GROMACS .gro file of C-alpha atoms in nm:
model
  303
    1UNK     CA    1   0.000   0.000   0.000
    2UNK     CA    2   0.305   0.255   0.092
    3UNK     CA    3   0.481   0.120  -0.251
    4UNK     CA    4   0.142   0.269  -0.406
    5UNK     CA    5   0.078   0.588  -0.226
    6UNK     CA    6   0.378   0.682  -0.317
    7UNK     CA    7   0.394   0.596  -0.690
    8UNK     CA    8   0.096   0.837  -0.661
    9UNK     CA    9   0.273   1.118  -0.489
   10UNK     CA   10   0.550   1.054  -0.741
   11UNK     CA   11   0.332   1.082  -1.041
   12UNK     CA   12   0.176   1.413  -0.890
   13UNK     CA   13   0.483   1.559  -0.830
   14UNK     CA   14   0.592   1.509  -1.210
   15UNK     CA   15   0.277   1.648  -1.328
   16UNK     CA   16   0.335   1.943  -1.141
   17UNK     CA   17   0.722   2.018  -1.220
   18UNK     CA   18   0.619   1.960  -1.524
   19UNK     CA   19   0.295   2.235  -1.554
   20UNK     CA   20   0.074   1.957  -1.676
   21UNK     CA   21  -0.208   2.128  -1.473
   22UNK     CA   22  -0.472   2.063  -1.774
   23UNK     CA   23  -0.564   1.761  -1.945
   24UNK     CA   24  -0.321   1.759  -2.259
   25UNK     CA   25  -0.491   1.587  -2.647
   26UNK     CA   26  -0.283   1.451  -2.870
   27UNK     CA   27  -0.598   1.565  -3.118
   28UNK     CA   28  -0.608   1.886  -2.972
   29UNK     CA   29  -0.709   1.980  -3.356
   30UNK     CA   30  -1.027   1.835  -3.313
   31UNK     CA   31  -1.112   1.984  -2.974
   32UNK     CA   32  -1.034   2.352  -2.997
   33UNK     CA   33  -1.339   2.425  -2.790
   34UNK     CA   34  -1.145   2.261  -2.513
   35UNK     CA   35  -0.936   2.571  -2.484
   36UNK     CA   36  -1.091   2.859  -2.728
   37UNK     CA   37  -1.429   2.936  -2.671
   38UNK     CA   38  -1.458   3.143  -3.023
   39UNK     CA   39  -1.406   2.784  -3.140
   40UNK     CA   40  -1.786   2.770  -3.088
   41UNK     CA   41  -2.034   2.761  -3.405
   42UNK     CA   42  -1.722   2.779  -3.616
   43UNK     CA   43  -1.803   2.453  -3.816
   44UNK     CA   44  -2.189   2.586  -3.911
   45UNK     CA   45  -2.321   2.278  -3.748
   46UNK     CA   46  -2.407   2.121  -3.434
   47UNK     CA   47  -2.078   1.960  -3.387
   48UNK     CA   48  -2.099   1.658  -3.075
   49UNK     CA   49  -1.778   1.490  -2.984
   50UNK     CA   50  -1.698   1.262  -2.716
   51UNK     CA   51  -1.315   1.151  -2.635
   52UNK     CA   52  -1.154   0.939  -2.406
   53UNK     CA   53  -0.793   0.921  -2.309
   54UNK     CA   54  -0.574   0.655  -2.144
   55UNK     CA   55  -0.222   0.797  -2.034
   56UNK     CA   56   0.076   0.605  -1.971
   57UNK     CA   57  -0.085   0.234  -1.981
   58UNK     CA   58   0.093   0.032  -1.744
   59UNK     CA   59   0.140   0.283  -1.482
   60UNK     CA   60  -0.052   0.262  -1.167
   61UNK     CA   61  -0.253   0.644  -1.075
   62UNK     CA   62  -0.188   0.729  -1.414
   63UNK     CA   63  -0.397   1.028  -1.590
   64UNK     CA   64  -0.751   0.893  -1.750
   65UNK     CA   65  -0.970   1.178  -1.925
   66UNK     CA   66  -1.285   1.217  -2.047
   67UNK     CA   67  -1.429   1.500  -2.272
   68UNK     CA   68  -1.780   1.561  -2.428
   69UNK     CA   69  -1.856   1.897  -2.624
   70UNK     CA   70  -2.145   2.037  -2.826
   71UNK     CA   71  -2.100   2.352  -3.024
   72UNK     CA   72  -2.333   2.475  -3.254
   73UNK     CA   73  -2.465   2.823  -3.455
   74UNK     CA   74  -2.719   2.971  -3.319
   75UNK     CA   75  -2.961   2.987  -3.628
   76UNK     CA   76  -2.892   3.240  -3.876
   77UNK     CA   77  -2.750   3.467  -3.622
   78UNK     CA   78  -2.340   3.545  -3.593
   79UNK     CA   79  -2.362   3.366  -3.231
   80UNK     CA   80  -2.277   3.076  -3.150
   81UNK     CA   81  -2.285   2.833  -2.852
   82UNK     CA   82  -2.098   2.572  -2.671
   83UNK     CA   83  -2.099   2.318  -2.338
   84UNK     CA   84  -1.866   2.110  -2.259
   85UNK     CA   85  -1.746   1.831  -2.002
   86UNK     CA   86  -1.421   1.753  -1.878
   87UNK     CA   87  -1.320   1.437  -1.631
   88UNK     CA   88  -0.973   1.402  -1.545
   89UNK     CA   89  -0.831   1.163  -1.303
   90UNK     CA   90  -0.472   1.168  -1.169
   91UNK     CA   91  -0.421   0.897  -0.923
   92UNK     CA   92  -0.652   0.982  -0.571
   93UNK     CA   93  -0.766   1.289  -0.760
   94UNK     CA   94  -1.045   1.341  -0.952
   95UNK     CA   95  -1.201   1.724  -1.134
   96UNK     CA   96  -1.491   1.775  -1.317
   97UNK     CA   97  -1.496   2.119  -1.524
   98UNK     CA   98  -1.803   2.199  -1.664
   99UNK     CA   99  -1.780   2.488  -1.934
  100UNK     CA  100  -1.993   2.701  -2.144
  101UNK     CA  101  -1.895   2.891  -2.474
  102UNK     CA  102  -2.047   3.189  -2.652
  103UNK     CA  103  -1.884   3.319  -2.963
  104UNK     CA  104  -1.979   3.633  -3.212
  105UNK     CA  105  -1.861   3.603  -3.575
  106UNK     CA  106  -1.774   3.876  -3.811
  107UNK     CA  107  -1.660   3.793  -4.186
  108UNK     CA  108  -1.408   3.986  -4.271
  109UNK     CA  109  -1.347   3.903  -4.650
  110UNK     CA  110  -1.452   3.637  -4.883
  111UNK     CA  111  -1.324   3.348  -4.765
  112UNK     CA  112  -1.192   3.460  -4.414
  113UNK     CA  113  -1.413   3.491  -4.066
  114UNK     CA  114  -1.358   3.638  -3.701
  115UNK     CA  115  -1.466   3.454  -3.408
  116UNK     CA  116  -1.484   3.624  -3.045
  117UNK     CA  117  -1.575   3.414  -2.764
  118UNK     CA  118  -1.610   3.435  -2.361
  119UNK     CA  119  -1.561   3.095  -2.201
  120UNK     CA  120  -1.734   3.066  -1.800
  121UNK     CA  121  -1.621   2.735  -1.672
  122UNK     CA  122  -1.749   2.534  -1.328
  123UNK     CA  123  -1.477   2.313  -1.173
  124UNK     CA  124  -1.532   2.061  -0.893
  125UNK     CA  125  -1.194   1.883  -0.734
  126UNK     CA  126  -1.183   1.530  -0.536
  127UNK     CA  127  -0.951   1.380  -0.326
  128UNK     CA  128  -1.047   1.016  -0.256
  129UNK     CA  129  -0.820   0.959   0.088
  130UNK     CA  130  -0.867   0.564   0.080
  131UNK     CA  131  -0.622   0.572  -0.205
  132UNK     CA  132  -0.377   0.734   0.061
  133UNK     CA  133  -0.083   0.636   0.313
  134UNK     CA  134  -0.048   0.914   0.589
  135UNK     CA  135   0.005   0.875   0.961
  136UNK     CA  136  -0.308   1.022   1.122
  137UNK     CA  137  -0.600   0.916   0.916
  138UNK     CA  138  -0.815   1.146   1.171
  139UNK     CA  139  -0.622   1.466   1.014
  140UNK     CA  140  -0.878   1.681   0.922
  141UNK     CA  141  -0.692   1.858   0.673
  142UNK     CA  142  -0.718   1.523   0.462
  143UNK     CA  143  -1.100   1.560   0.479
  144UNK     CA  144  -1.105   1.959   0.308
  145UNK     CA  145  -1.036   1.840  -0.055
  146UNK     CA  146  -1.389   1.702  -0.169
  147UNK     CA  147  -1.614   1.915  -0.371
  148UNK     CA  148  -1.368   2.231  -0.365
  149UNK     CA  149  -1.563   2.389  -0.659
  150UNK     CA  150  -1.407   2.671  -0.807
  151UNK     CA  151  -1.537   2.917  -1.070
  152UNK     CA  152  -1.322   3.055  -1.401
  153UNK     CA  153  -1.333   3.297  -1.698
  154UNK     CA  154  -1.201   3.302  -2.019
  155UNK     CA  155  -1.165   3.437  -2.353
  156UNK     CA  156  -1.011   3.393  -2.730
  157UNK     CA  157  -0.999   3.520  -3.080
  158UNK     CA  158  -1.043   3.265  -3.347
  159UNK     CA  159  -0.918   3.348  -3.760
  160UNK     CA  160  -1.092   3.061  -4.007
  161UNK     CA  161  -1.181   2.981  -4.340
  162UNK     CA  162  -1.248   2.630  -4.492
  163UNK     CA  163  -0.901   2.566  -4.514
  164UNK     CA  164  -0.716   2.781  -4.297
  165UNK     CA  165  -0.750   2.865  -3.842
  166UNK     CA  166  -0.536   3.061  -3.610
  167UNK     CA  167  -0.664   3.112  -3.264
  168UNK     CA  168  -0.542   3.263  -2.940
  169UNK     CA  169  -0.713   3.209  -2.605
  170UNK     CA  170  -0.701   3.227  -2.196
  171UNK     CA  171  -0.932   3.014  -2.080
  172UNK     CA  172  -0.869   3.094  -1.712
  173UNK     CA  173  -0.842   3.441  -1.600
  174UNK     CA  174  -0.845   3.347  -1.241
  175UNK     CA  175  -0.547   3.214  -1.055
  176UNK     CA  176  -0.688   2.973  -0.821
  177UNK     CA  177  -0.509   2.764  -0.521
  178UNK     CA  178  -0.546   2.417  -0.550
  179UNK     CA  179  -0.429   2.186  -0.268
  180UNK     CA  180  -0.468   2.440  -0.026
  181UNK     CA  181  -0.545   2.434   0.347
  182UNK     CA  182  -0.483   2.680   0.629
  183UNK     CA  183  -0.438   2.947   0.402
  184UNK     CA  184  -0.129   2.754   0.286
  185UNK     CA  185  -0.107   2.693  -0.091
  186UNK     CA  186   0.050   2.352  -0.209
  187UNK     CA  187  -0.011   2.468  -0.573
  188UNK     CA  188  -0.137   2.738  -0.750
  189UNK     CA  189  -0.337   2.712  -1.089
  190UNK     CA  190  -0.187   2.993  -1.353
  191UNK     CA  191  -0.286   3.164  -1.655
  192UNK     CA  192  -0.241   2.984  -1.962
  193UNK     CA  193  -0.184   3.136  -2.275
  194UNK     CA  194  -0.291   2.903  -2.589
  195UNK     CA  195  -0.189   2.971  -2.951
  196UNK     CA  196  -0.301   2.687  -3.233
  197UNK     CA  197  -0.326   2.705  -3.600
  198UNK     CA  198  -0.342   2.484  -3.916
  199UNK     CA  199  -0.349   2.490  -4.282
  200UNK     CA  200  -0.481   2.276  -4.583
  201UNK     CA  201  -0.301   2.215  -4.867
  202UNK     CA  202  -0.450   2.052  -5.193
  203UNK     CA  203  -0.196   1.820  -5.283
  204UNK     CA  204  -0.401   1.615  -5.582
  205UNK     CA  205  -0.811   1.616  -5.643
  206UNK     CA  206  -0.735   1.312  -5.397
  207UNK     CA  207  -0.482   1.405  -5.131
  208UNK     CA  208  -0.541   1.686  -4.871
  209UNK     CA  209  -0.202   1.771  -4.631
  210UNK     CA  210  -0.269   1.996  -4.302
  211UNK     CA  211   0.059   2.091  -4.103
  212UNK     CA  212  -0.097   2.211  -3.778
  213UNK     CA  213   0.049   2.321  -3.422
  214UNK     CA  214  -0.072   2.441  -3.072
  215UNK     CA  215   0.164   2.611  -2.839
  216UNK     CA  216   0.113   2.664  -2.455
  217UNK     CA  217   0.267   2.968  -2.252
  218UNK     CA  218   0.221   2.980  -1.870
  219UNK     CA  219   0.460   3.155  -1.573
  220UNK     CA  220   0.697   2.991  -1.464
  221UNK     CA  221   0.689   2.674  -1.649
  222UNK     CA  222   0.884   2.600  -2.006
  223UNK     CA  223   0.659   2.638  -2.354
  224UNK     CA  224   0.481   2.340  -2.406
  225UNK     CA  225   0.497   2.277  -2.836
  226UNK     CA  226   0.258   2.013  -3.009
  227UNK     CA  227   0.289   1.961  -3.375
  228UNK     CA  228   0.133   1.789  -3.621
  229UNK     CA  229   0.108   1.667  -4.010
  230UNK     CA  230  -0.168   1.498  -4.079
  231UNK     CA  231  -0.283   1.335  -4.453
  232UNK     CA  232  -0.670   1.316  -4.612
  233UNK     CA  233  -0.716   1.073  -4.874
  234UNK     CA  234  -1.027   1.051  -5.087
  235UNK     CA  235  -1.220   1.287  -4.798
  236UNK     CA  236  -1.212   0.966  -4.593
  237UNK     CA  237  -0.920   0.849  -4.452
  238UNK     CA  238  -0.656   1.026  -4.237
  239UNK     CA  239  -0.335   0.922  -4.143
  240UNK     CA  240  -0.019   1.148  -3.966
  241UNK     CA  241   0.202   1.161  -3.684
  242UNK     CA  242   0.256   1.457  -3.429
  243UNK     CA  243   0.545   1.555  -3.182
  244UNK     CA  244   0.565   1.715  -2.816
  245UNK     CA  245   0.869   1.877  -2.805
  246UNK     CA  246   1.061   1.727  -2.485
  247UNK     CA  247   0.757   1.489  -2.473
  248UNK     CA  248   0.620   1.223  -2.696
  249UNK     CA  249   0.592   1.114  -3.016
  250UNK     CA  250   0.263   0.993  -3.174
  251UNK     CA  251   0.089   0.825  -3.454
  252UNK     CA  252  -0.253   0.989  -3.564
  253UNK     CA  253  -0.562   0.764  -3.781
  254UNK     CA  254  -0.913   0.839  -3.840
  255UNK     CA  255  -1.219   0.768  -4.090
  256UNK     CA  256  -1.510   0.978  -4.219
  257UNK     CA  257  -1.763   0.682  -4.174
  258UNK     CA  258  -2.066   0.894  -4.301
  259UNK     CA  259  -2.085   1.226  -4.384
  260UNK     CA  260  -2.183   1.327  -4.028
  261UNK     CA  261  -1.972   1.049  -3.844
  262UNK     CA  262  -1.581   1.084  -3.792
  263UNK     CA  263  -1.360   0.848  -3.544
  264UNK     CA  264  -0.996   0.930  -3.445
  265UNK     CA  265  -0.729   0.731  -3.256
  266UNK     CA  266  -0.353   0.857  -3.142
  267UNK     CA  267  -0.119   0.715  -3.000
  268UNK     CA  268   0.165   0.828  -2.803
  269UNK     CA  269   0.509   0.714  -2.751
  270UNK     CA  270   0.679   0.882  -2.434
  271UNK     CA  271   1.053   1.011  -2.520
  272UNK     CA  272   1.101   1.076  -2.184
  273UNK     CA  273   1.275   0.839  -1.881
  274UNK     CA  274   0.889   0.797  -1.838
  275UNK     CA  275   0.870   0.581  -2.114
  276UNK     CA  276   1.063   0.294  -1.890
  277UNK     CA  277   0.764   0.266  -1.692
  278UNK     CA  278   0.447   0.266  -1.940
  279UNK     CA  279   0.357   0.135  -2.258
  280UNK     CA  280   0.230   0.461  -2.445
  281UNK     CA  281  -0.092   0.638  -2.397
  282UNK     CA  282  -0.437   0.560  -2.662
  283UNK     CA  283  -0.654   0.827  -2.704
  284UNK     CA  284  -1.001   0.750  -2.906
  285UNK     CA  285  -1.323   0.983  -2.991
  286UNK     CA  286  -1.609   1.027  -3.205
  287UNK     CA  287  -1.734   1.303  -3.398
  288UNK     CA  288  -2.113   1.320  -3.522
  289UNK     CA  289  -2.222   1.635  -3.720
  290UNK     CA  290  -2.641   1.717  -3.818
  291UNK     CA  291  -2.649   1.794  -4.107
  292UNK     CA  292  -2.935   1.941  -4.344
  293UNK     CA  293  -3.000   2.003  -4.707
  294UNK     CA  294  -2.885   2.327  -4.735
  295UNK     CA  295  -2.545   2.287  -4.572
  296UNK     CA  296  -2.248   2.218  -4.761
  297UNK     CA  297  -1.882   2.130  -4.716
  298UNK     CA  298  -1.650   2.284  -4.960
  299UNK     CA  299  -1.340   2.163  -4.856
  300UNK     CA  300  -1.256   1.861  -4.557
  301UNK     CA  301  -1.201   2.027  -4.304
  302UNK     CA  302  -1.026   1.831  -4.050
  303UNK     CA  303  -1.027   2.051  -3.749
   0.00000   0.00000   0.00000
């Protein structure tokens, strides 16, 4: 039981030398709304997706994350809205961030629109002390950490087209103690600074090509870098492979099943010491799109 407690406490600690404070996609493409609320209504359809992670298989407390998001327009309007669910569990811990999205768009050419968006999230933190080793299991400060909700705001600015996005975003505004008792803060949740972008290039009638990347700034921690090249073949298939600098490598797959249905997988291969102790991490999810007659896809747009 010790030998597990502190495996725990070990894998906490790296998470939090390392600034891994928010659940981290290898498919981040796909689930923008995640971390830029002018994300929302950006597609022109109600967009559903639901994705589950599995981090470092093989290594006990390891992260596990769920997502589900809805975005959609807001009928013929320039608004548009989003929800979304977030459950992440690291070891005894568990949080549950609800979030909801509201985005105004402006067109600013042709081919080229302006998103604005305001992000107000609800987050709920667990501690389940059964999964812990301590000496005094009558401490009360052991018995402060469940249900510690904790409110956020947050904004971005989101440039698209059908083939082209470049967004910047803060989806916290609020620095926010976590792990905190006595007025004593163990950790301290900081502003995050997101920038991602992509591009489409037509390679053949056949053969799409999108080099994409998201980049993470926060105090006090290095720049986290994720990028990505990612193939479309026949509007169907996709196929790529991404990198986290200092991080992981990963292999990228997914298939338009109907017009409305998509399904991803990535997998990552830790280039880190880490990668002694686990066997990767899988990360699966599911996009379905409504569709009506009058809407219309110009170009695949995978992101």
């Amino acid at each position: 039981m010790k030998t597990k407690a502190l495996i725990i406490v070990n894998l906490l600690s790296v998470f939090f030398c390392c600034a891994q404070q928010d659940a981290q996609f290898t498919q981040y493409m796909y689930n923008t709304i995640n971390i830029n609320p002018a994300y929302a209504g950006s597609r022109g359809v109600m967009s559903i997706l639901g994705l589950h992670r599995n981090q470092w298989i093989g290594l006990d407390g390891a992260p596990t994350t769920n997502t589900f998001s809805l975005n959609t327009p807001i009928n013929n309007s320039n608004l548009g809205l989003g929800v979304s669910l977030v459950n992440d569990k690291i070891g005894p811990t568990t949080e549950n961030a609800f979030s909801v999205d509201l985005s105004y768009t402006v067109r600013t050419s042709d081919t080229y629109k302006l998103s604005f968006g305001i992000k107000g999230t609800a987050d709920i933190y667990n501690l389940d002390v059964n999964k812990l080793t301590y000496d005094n299991n009558d401490d009360p400060q052991f018995q402060d950490f469940n249900n510690k909700f904790r409110p956020n705001i947050g904004a971005g600015i989101y440039l698209h087209s059908n083939k082209f996005y470049m967004g910047l975003s803060v989806p916290n505004f609020i620095e926010s103690d976590r792990f905190s008792n006595d007025n004593v803060s163990i950790y301290t949740e900081k502003i995050k600074y997101y920038l991602i972008g992509g591009y489409v290039f037509d390679l053949s009638p056949d053969l799409k090509f999108k080099p994409a990347f998201l980049s993470k700034l926060e105090q006090g921690a290095p720049l986290q870098l994720d990028a990505s090249a990612n193939f479309m073949l026949y509007d169907k298939f996709v196929f790529g492979v991404a990198y986290r600098w200092s991080a992981s490598v990963s292999a990228i797959a997914g298939f338009q099943i109907t017009d409305g249905l998509y399904a991803g997988y990535g997998y990552d291969h830790e280039t880190t010491n880490l990668r002694k102790y686990n066997s990767g991490s899988h990360e699966i999810f599911l996009r379905f799109e409504f569709f009506n007659k009058y809407d219309r896809i110009t170009t695949a747009r995978f992101f």
